[in-house]
Amino acid sequence: MKILTWNCNGALRRKFEHLLDYDADIIVVQECENPAATTHKAYTEWADNYLWIGDNKNKGIGVFAKNHIKLELLNWSNYFQDHQVKHFLPCSINGEFELLAVWNHSNKSPTFGYIGQLWKYLQINKLHLNKCLIIGDFNSNKIWDKWDRWWNHSNVVEELKEIGIESLYHKSFKEEQGHETQPTFYLQRNLQKSYHIDYIFGSQEFVKNIKTIEIGPVSYWLKISDHLPIICEF
């Protein structure tokens, strides 16, 4: 099985063909439009088997799969205490494992933006995370940890590790969080402003069965988006 995640920086209808050569079984895309709300025929034909959520029809998160794969939306809560966190799309893959698609959002929170949203989501749904993949744009890296917060990037990584879930990039390349040699994001598409903020985390079944993991070449993808895709094969 091959799985890909990519923040397309909008307008996936004009960009999805760039993904075809990877022939991925499952593609997780952030900042994509709702296939059900577009008249772009080629895009809707490509997005024949998918799940999607978003605040508006033009920008959300989608899980797209080949037709032989059964996607089932899971009824996990996205409410922490009295408010909604976003964006998280949990689904079952063929009834065999869970996939949590992530696009961490600022959510207008002065303190719990981005990685704080994922921390809150984990507090609600950690018990659901058994045989699973957590995939997407975390908008986060250890380099931005704040010492006086108990829910920073390092804390989330540690909480996941406690239940056997680890970053497949860091496991494969034997790199430490915050010391990544391969960026996934270029702010304003500037080569001097590069960061590693997209991730594929997996439970031990996936950690043990990684065949390959790669990040798309910047020379190609930076013309299309400010993010590079991550592709993992099991």
PDB file of C-alpha atoms in Angstrom:
ATOM      1  CA  MET A   1       0.000   0.000   0.000  1.00  0.00           C
ATOM      2  CA  LYS A   2       1.225   3.474  -0.902  1.00  0.00           C
ATOM      3  CA  ILE A   3      -0.026   6.557   0.940  1.00  0.00           C
ATOM      4  CA  LEU A   4       0.640  10.208   0.108  1.00  0.00           C
ATOM      5  CA  THR A   5      -0.050  13.459   1.948  1.00  0.00           C
ATOM      6  CA  TRP A   6       0.171  16.953   0.438  1.00  0.00           C
ATOM      7  CA  ASN A   7      -1.006  20.466   1.153  1.00  0.00           C
ATOM      8  CA  CYS A   8      -1.930  21.587  -2.355  1.00  0.00           C
ATOM      9  CA  ASN A   9      -2.190  25.313  -1.477  1.00  0.00           C
ATOM     10  CA  GLY A  10      -5.667  25.405  -3.023  1.00  0.00           C
ATOM     11  CA  ALA A  11      -7.178  24.616  -6.433  1.00  0.00           C
ATOM     12  CA  LEU A  12      -6.569  20.855  -6.381  1.00  0.00           C
ATOM     13  CA  ARG A  13      -8.820  20.621  -9.446  1.00  0.00           C
ATOM     14  CA  ARG A  14      -5.959  22.151 -11.440  1.00  0.00           C
ATOM     15  CA  LYS A  15      -3.194  20.208  -9.696  1.00  0.00           C
ATOM     16  CA  PHE A  16      -4.306  16.632  -8.998  1.00  0.00           C
ATOM     17  CA  GLU A  17      -2.786  15.322 -12.235  1.00  0.00           C
ATOM     18  CA  HIS A  18       0.672  15.989 -10.787  1.00  0.00           C
ATOM     19  CA  LEU A  19      -0.036  13.201  -8.282  1.00  0.00           C
ATOM     20  CA  LEU A  20      -0.926  10.530 -10.805  1.00  0.00           C
ATOM     21  CA  ASP A  21       2.589   9.238 -11.416  1.00  0.00           C
ATOM     22  CA  TYR A  22       2.896   8.227  -7.760  1.00  0.00           C
ATOM     23  CA  ASP A  23      -0.024   5.808  -8.202  1.00  0.00           C
ATOM     24  CA  ALA A  24      -0.842   6.074  -4.487  1.00  0.00           C
ATOM     25  CA  ASP A  25      -3.646   3.967  -3.032  1.00  0.00           C
ATOM     26  CA  ILE A  26      -4.632   6.707  -0.584  1.00  0.00           C
ATOM     27  CA  ILE A  27      -4.020  10.439  -0.964  1.00  0.00           C
ATOM     28  CA  VAL A  28      -4.594  12.922   1.860  1.00  0.00           C
ATOM     29  CA  VAL A  29      -4.787  16.544   0.691  1.00  0.00           C
ATOM     30  CA  GLN A  30      -5.061  19.728   2.711  1.00  0.00           C
ATOM     31  CA  GLU A  31      -6.496  23.018   1.375  1.00  0.00           C
ATOM     32  CA  CYS A  32      -8.456  21.286  -1.383  1.00  0.00           C
ATOM     33  CA  GLU A  33     -11.957  22.119  -2.595  1.00  0.00           C
ATOM     34  CA  ASN A  34     -15.003  19.923  -2.089  1.00  0.00           C
ATOM     35  CA  PRO A  35     -15.398  17.646  -5.146  1.00  0.00           C
ATOM     36  CA  ALA A  36     -19.163  17.677  -4.627  1.00  0.00           C
ATOM     37  CA  ALA A  37     -19.291  21.448  -5.027  1.00  0.00           C
ATOM     38  CA  THR A  38     -17.269  21.909  -8.227  1.00  0.00           C
ATOM     39  CA  THR A  39     -18.171  21.677 -11.891  1.00  0.00           C
ATOM     40  CA  HIS A  40     -14.648  20.614 -12.880  1.00  0.00           C
ATOM     41  CA  LYS A  41     -15.392  17.298 -14.595  1.00  0.00           C
ATOM     42  CA  ALA A  42     -11.877  15.819 -14.555  1.00  0.00           C
ATOM     43  CA  TYR A  43     -11.516  16.558 -10.840  1.00  0.00           C
ATOM     44  CA  THR A  44     -14.847  14.985  -9.917  1.00  0.00           C
ATOM     45  CA  GLU A  45     -14.044  11.913 -12.015  1.00  0.00           C
ATOM     46  CA  TRP A  46     -10.681  11.550 -10.261  1.00  0.00           C
ATOM     47  CA  ALA A  47     -12.298  12.086  -6.861  1.00  0.00           C
ATOM     48  CA  ASP A  48     -14.634   9.151  -7.278  1.00  0.00           C
ATOM     49  CA  ASN A  49     -13.961   7.623  -3.849  1.00  0.00           C
ATOM     50  CA  TYR A  50     -13.357  10.230  -1.169  1.00  0.00           C
ATOM     51  CA  LEU A  51     -14.235  11.871   2.139  1.00  0.00           C
ATOM     52  CA  TRP A  52     -14.016  15.633   2.648  1.00  0.00           C
ATOM     53  CA  ILE A  53     -14.633  18.243   5.350  1.00  0.00           C
ATOM     54  CA  GLY A  54     -14.087  21.996   5.401  1.00  0.00           C
ATOM     55  CA  ASP A  55     -15.344  25.354   6.584  1.00  0.00           C
ATOM     56  CA  ASN A  56     -16.310  26.278   3.038  1.00  0.00           C
ATOM     57  CA  LYS A  57     -16.466  24.524  -0.324  1.00  0.00           C
ATOM     58  CA  ASN A  58     -13.164  25.972  -1.522  1.00  0.00           C
ATOM     59  CA  LYS A  59     -10.782  24.901   1.221  1.00  0.00           C
ATOM     60  CA  GLY A  60     -10.837  21.795   3.373  1.00  0.00           C
ATOM     61  CA  ILE A  61      -9.174  18.428   3.843  1.00  0.00           C
ATOM     62  CA  GLY A  62      -9.864  15.368   1.729  1.00  0.00           C
ATOM     63  CA  VAL A  63      -9.017  11.666   1.732  1.00  0.00           C
ATOM     64  CA  PHE A  64      -9.021  10.179  -1.770  1.00  0.00           C
ATOM     65  CA  ALA A  65      -8.658   6.465  -2.436  1.00  0.00           C
ATOM     66  CA  LYS A  66      -8.619   3.983  -5.266  1.00  0.00           C
ATOM     67  CA  ASN A  67     -11.987   2.409  -5.907  1.00  0.00           C
ATOM     68  CA  HIS A  68     -11.144  -0.958  -4.363  1.00  0.00           C
ATOM     69  CA  ILE A  69     -10.581   0.702  -0.976  1.00  0.00           C
ATOM     70  CA  LYS A  70     -13.504   1.187   1.381  1.00  0.00           C
ATOM     71  CA  LEU A  71     -13.495   4.543   3.170  1.00  0.00           C
ATOM     72  CA  GLU A  72     -15.765   4.913   6.173  1.00  0.00           C
ATOM     73  CA  LEU A  73     -16.091   8.147   8.114  1.00  0.00           C
ATOM     74  CA  LEU A  74     -15.633   7.539  11.850  1.00  0.00           C
ATOM     75  CA  ASN A  75     -17.795   9.270  14.410  1.00  0.00           C
ATOM     76  CA  TRP A  76     -15.039  10.702  16.589  1.00  0.00           C
ATOM     77  CA  SER A  77     -15.728  13.871  18.533  1.00  0.00           C
ATOM     78  CA  ASN A  78     -14.033  17.115  17.529  1.00  0.00           C
ATOM     79  CA  TYR A  79     -15.339  19.023  20.547  1.00  0.00           C
ATOM     80  CA  PHE A  80     -12.973  19.778  23.396  1.00  0.00           C
ATOM     81  CA  GLN A  81     -15.051  20.903  26.355  1.00  0.00           C
ATOM     82  CA  ASP A  82     -17.350  23.514  24.790  1.00  0.00           C
ATOM     83  CA  HIS A  83     -15.671  24.290  21.486  1.00  0.00           C
ATOM     84  CA  GLN A  84     -14.763  22.680  18.174  1.00  0.00           C
ATOM     85  CA  VAL A  85     -11.177  21.905  17.161  1.00  0.00           C
ATOM     86  CA  LYS A  86     -10.070  21.560  13.543  1.00  0.00           C
ATOM     87  CA  HIS A  87      -9.424  20.165  11.080  1.00  0.00           C
ATOM     88  CA  PHE A  88      -9.514  16.412  11.683  1.00  0.00           C
ATOM     89  CA  LEU A  89     -10.984  13.740   9.414  1.00  0.00           C
ATOM     90  CA  PRO A  90     -10.935  10.230  10.925  1.00  0.00           C
ATOM     91  CA  CYS A  91     -11.818   7.273   8.739  1.00  0.00           C
ATOM     92  CA  SER A  92     -11.582   3.508   8.570  1.00  0.00           C
ATOM     93  CA  ILE A  93      -9.638   1.928   5.714  1.00  0.00           C
ATOM     94  CA  ASN A  94     -11.200  -1.359   4.581  1.00  0.00           C
ATOM     95  CA  GLY A  95     -12.196  -1.925   8.204  1.00  0.00           C
ATOM     96  CA  GLU A  96      -8.538  -2.827   8.840  1.00  0.00           C
ATOM     97  CA  PHE A  97      -7.022   0.328  10.338  1.00  0.00           C
ATOM     98  CA  GLU A  98      -7.840   3.933  11.181  1.00  0.00           C
ATOM     99  CA  LEU A  99      -6.495   6.918   9.282  1.00  0.00           C
ATOM    100  CA  LEU A 100      -6.653  10.353  10.875  1.00  0.00           C
ATOM    101  CA  ALA A 101      -6.207  13.103   8.289  1.00  0.00           C
ATOM    102  CA  VAL A 102      -4.913  16.312   9.865  1.00  0.00           C
ATOM    103  CA  TRP A 103      -4.792  19.948   8.857  1.00  0.00           C
ATOM    104  CA  ASN A 104      -3.979  21.830  12.056  1.00  0.00           C
ATOM    105  CA  HIS A 105      -5.670  25.201  12.109  1.00  0.00           C
ATOM    106  CA  SER A 106      -5.125  28.384  14.104  1.00  0.00           C
ATOM    107  CA  ASN A 107      -8.854  28.280  14.882  1.00  0.00           C
ATOM    108  CA  LYS A 108      -8.629  31.896  16.115  1.00  0.00           C
ATOM    109  CA  SER A 109      -7.068  30.617  19.323  1.00  0.00           C
ATOM    110  CA  PRO A 110      -4.485  32.931  20.943  1.00  0.00           C
ATOM    111  CA  THR A 111      -2.755  30.023  22.688  1.00  0.00           C
ATOM    112  CA  PHE A 112      -4.055  26.705  21.304  1.00  0.00           C
ATOM    113  CA  GLY A 113      -3.536  27.288  17.590  1.00  0.00           C
ATOM    114  CA  TYR A 114      -2.093  24.614  15.302  1.00  0.00           C
ATOM    115  CA  ILE A 115      -0.366  21.951  17.462  1.00  0.00           C
ATOM    116  CA  GLY A 116      -2.616  22.962  20.356  1.00  0.00           C
ATOM    117  CA  GLN A 117      -5.596  21.873  18.269  1.00  0.00           C
ATOM    118  CA  LEU A 118      -4.074  18.412  17.791  1.00  0.00           C
ATOM    119  CA  TRP A 119      -3.232  18.190  21.504  1.00  0.00           C
ATOM    120  CA  LYS A 120      -6.879  18.854  22.345  1.00  0.00           C
ATOM    121  CA  TYR A 121      -8.074  16.341  19.765  1.00  0.00           C
ATOM    122  CA  LEU A 122      -5.815  13.680  21.247  1.00  0.00           C
ATOM    123  CA  GLN A 123      -7.244  14.241  24.709  1.00  0.00           C
ATOM    124  CA  ILE A 124     -10.699  13.474  23.324  1.00  0.00           C
ATOM    125  CA  ASN A 125      -9.848  10.588  21.001  1.00  0.00           C
ATOM    126  CA  LYS A 126      -6.615   8.961  22.133  1.00  0.00           C
ATOM    127  CA  LEU A 127      -8.417   5.740  23.051  1.00  0.00           C
ATOM    128  CA  HIS A 128      -9.483   5.339  19.405  1.00  0.00           C
ATOM    129  CA  LEU A 129      -5.893   5.311  18.167  1.00  0.00           C
ATOM    130  CA  ASN A 130      -4.965   1.662  17.901  1.00  0.00           C
ATOM    131  CA  LYS A 131      -3.782   0.406  14.508  1.00  0.00           C
ATOM    132  CA  CYS A 132      -3.609   3.799  12.858  1.00  0.00           C
ATOM    133  CA  LEU A 133      -1.923   6.414  10.723  1.00  0.00           C
ATOM    134  CA  ILE A 134      -1.992  10.133  11.548  1.00  0.00           C
ATOM    135  CA  ILE A 135      -1.245  12.076   8.392  1.00  0.00           C
ATOM    136  CA  GLY A 136      -1.107  15.647   7.229  1.00  0.00           C
ATOM    137  CA  ASP A 137      -0.080  19.247   7.689  1.00  0.00           C
ATOM    138  CA  PHE A 138       0.599  19.782  11.392  1.00  0.00           C
ATOM    139  CA  ASN A 139       1.768  23.380  10.897  1.00  0.00           C
ATOM    140  CA  SER A 140       4.236  22.613  13.670  1.00  0.00           C
ATOM    141  CA  ASN A 141       7.820  21.741  14.519  1.00  0.00           C
ATOM    142  CA  LYS A 142       9.819  21.312  17.713  1.00  0.00           C
ATOM    143  CA  ILE A 143      11.774  24.492  16.918  1.00  0.00           C
ATOM    144  CA  TRP A 144       8.678  26.503  17.894  1.00  0.00           C
ATOM    145  CA  ASP A 145       8.165  24.831  21.288  1.00  0.00           C
ATOM    146  CA  LYS A 146       7.360  27.236  24.109  1.00  0.00           C
ATOM    147  CA  TRP A 147       8.837  26.137  27.441  1.00  0.00           C
ATOM    148  CA  ASP A 148       5.792  27.159  29.501  1.00  0.00           C
ATOM    149  CA  ARG A 149       3.269  25.100  27.532  1.00  0.00           C
ATOM    150  CA  TRP A 150       2.491  21.475  28.323  1.00  0.00           C
ATOM    151  CA  TRP A 151       0.951  20.856  24.911  1.00  0.00           C
ATOM    152  CA  ASN A 152       3.712  21.945  22.527  1.00  0.00           C
ATOM    153  CA  HIS A 153       5.041  19.913  19.591  1.00  0.00           C
ATOM    154  CA  SER A 154       7.403  17.830  21.728  1.00  0.00           C
ATOM    155  CA  ASN A 155       4.622  17.002  24.180  1.00  0.00           C
ATOM    156  CA  VAL A 156       2.340  15.783  21.387  1.00  0.00           C
ATOM    157  CA  VAL A 157       5.140  13.630  19.934  1.00  0.00           C
ATOM    158  CA  GLU A 158       5.783  12.169  23.395  1.00  0.00           C
ATOM    159  CA  GLU A 159       2.097  11.462  24.045  1.00  0.00           C
ATOM    160  CA  LEU A 160       1.884   9.616  20.740  1.00  0.00           C
ATOM    161  CA  LYS A 161       5.056   7.662  21.478  1.00  0.00           C
ATOM    162  CA  GLU A 162       3.574   6.530  24.790  1.00  0.00           C
ATOM    163  CA  ILE A 163       0.829   4.717  22.858  1.00  0.00           C
ATOM    164  CA  GLY A 164       3.251   3.311  20.268  1.00  0.00           C
ATOM    165  CA  ILE A 165       2.769   5.889  17.500  1.00  0.00           C
ATOM    166  CA  GLU A 166       5.882   7.409  15.899  1.00  0.00           C
ATOM    167  CA  SER A 167       6.850   9.656  12.987  1.00  0.00           C
ATOM    168  CA  LEU A 168       7.770   7.449  10.055  1.00  0.00           C
ATOM    169  CA  TYR A 169      10.093  10.053   8.532  1.00  0.00           C
ATOM    170  CA  HIS A 170      12.131  10.379  11.717  1.00  0.00           C
ATOM    171  CA  LYS A 171      12.173   6.628  12.250  1.00  0.00           C
ATOM    172  CA  SER A 172      13.315   5.927   8.686  1.00  0.00           C
ATOM    173  CA  PHE A 173      15.956   8.638   8.386  1.00  0.00           C
ATOM    174  CA  LYS A 174      17.077   8.405  12.013  1.00  0.00           C
ATOM    175  CA  GLU A 175      16.672  12.132  12.554  1.00  0.00           C
ATOM    176  CA  GLU A 176      15.547  13.936  15.689  1.00  0.00           C
ATOM    177  CA  GLN A 177      12.486  16.152  15.879  1.00  0.00           C
ATOM    178  CA  GLY A 178      13.540  19.719  15.119  1.00  0.00           C
ATOM    179  CA  HIS A 179      16.668  18.597  13.246  1.00  0.00           C
ATOM    180  CA  GLU A 180      15.123  17.500   9.971  1.00  0.00           C
ATOM    181  CA  THR A 181      17.353  17.713   6.903  1.00  0.00           C
ATOM    182  CA  GLN A 182      14.454  17.569   4.425  1.00  0.00           C
ATOM    183  CA  PRO A 183      11.900  20.402   4.586  1.00  0.00           C
ATOM    184  CA  THR A 184       8.271  19.932   3.550  1.00  0.00           C
ATOM    185  CA  PHE A 185       7.226  23.608   3.443  1.00  0.00           C
ATOM    186  CA  TYR A 186       8.673  26.807   2.018  1.00  0.00           C
ATOM    187  CA  LEU A 187       7.126  29.983   3.389  1.00  0.00           C
ATOM    188  CA  GLN A 188       6.079  32.202   0.486  1.00  0.00           C
ATOM    189  CA  ARG A 189       7.888  29.625  -1.697  1.00  0.00           C
ATOM    190  CA  ASN A 190      11.175  31.092  -0.508  1.00  0.00           C
ATOM    191  CA  LEU A 191      14.053  28.591  -0.470  1.00  0.00           C
ATOM    192  CA  GLN A 192      15.563  30.444   2.493  1.00  0.00           C
ATOM    193  CA  LYS A 193      12.429  29.916   4.620  1.00  0.00           C
ATOM    194  CA  SER A 194      12.132  26.143   4.758  1.00  0.00           C
ATOM    195  CA  TYR A 195      10.523  24.058   7.508  1.00  0.00           C
ATOM    196  CA  HIS A 196       9.466  20.481   8.201  1.00  0.00           C
ATOM    197  CA  ILE A 197       5.787  20.707   9.213  1.00  0.00           C
ATOM    198  CA  ASP A 198       4.075  17.789   7.395  1.00  0.00           C
ATOM    199  CA  TYR A 199       4.119  14.314   8.913  1.00  0.00           C
ATOM    200  CA  ILE A 200       3.064  10.689   8.688  1.00  0.00           C
ATOM    201  CA  PHE A 201       2.808   9.095  12.131  1.00  0.00           C
ATOM    202  CA  GLY A 202       1.992   5.422  12.482  1.00  0.00           C
ATOM    203  CA  SER A 203       1.428   2.736  15.083  1.00  0.00           C
ATOM    204  CA  GLN A 204       3.993  -0.053  15.377  1.00  0.00           C
ATOM    205  CA  GLU A 205       2.379  -2.178  12.653  1.00  0.00           C
ATOM    206  CA  PHE A 206       3.278   0.562  10.213  1.00  0.00           C
ATOM    207  CA  VAL A 207       6.646   1.427  11.748  1.00  0.00           C
ATOM    208  CA  LYS A 208       7.759  -2.185  11.276  1.00  0.00           C
ATOM    209  CA  ASN A 209       6.522  -2.429   7.695  1.00  0.00           C
ATOM    210  CA  ILE A 210       7.871   0.740   6.081  1.00  0.00           C
ATOM    211  CA  LYS A 211       9.193  -0.098   2.633  1.00  0.00           C
ATOM    212  CA  THR A 212      10.060   3.422   1.433  1.00  0.00           C
ATOM    213  CA  ILE A 213       9.386   6.999   2.439  1.00  0.00           C
ATOM    214  CA  GLU A 214      10.253  10.045   0.367  1.00  0.00           C
ATOM    215  CA  ILE A 215       9.559  13.752   0.028  1.00  0.00           C
ATOM    216  CA  GLY A 216       8.811  15.119  -3.425  1.00  0.00           C
ATOM    217  CA  PRO A 217      11.614  17.114  -5.093  1.00  0.00           C
ATOM    218  CA  VAL A 218      11.500  20.824  -4.379  1.00  0.00           C
ATOM    219  CA  SER A 219      12.571  21.693  -7.934  1.00  0.00           C
ATOM    220  CA  TYR A 220       9.288  20.251  -9.197  1.00  0.00           C
ATOM    221  CA  TRP A 221       6.737  20.821  -6.467  1.00  0.00           C
ATOM    222  CA  LEU A 222       7.535  24.378  -5.448  1.00  0.00           C
ATOM    223  CA  LYS A 223       6.109  25.509  -8.788  1.00  0.00           C
ATOM    224  CA  ILE A 224       2.784  23.976  -7.777  1.00  0.00           C
ATOM    225  CA  SER A 225       2.471  24.569  -4.022  1.00  0.00           C
ATOM    226  CA  ASP A 226       4.375  25.876  -1.015  1.00  0.00           C
ATOM    227  CA  HIS A 227       4.364  22.311   0.395  1.00  0.00           C
ATOM    228  CA  LEU A 228       6.042  19.141  -0.853  1.00  0.00           C
ATOM    229  CA  PRO A 229       4.248  15.788  -0.788  1.00  0.00           C
ATOM    230  CA  ILE A 230       5.349  12.939   1.494  1.00  0.00           C
ATOM    231  CA  ILE A 231       4.965   9.467   0.031  1.00  0.00           C
ATOM    232  CA  CYS A 232       5.180   6.308   2.133  1.00  0.00           C
ATOM    233  CA  GLU A 233       4.939   2.714   0.961  1.00  0.00           C
ATOM    234  CA  PHE A 234       4.262  -0.324   3.148  1.00  0.00           C
TER     235      PHE A 234
END
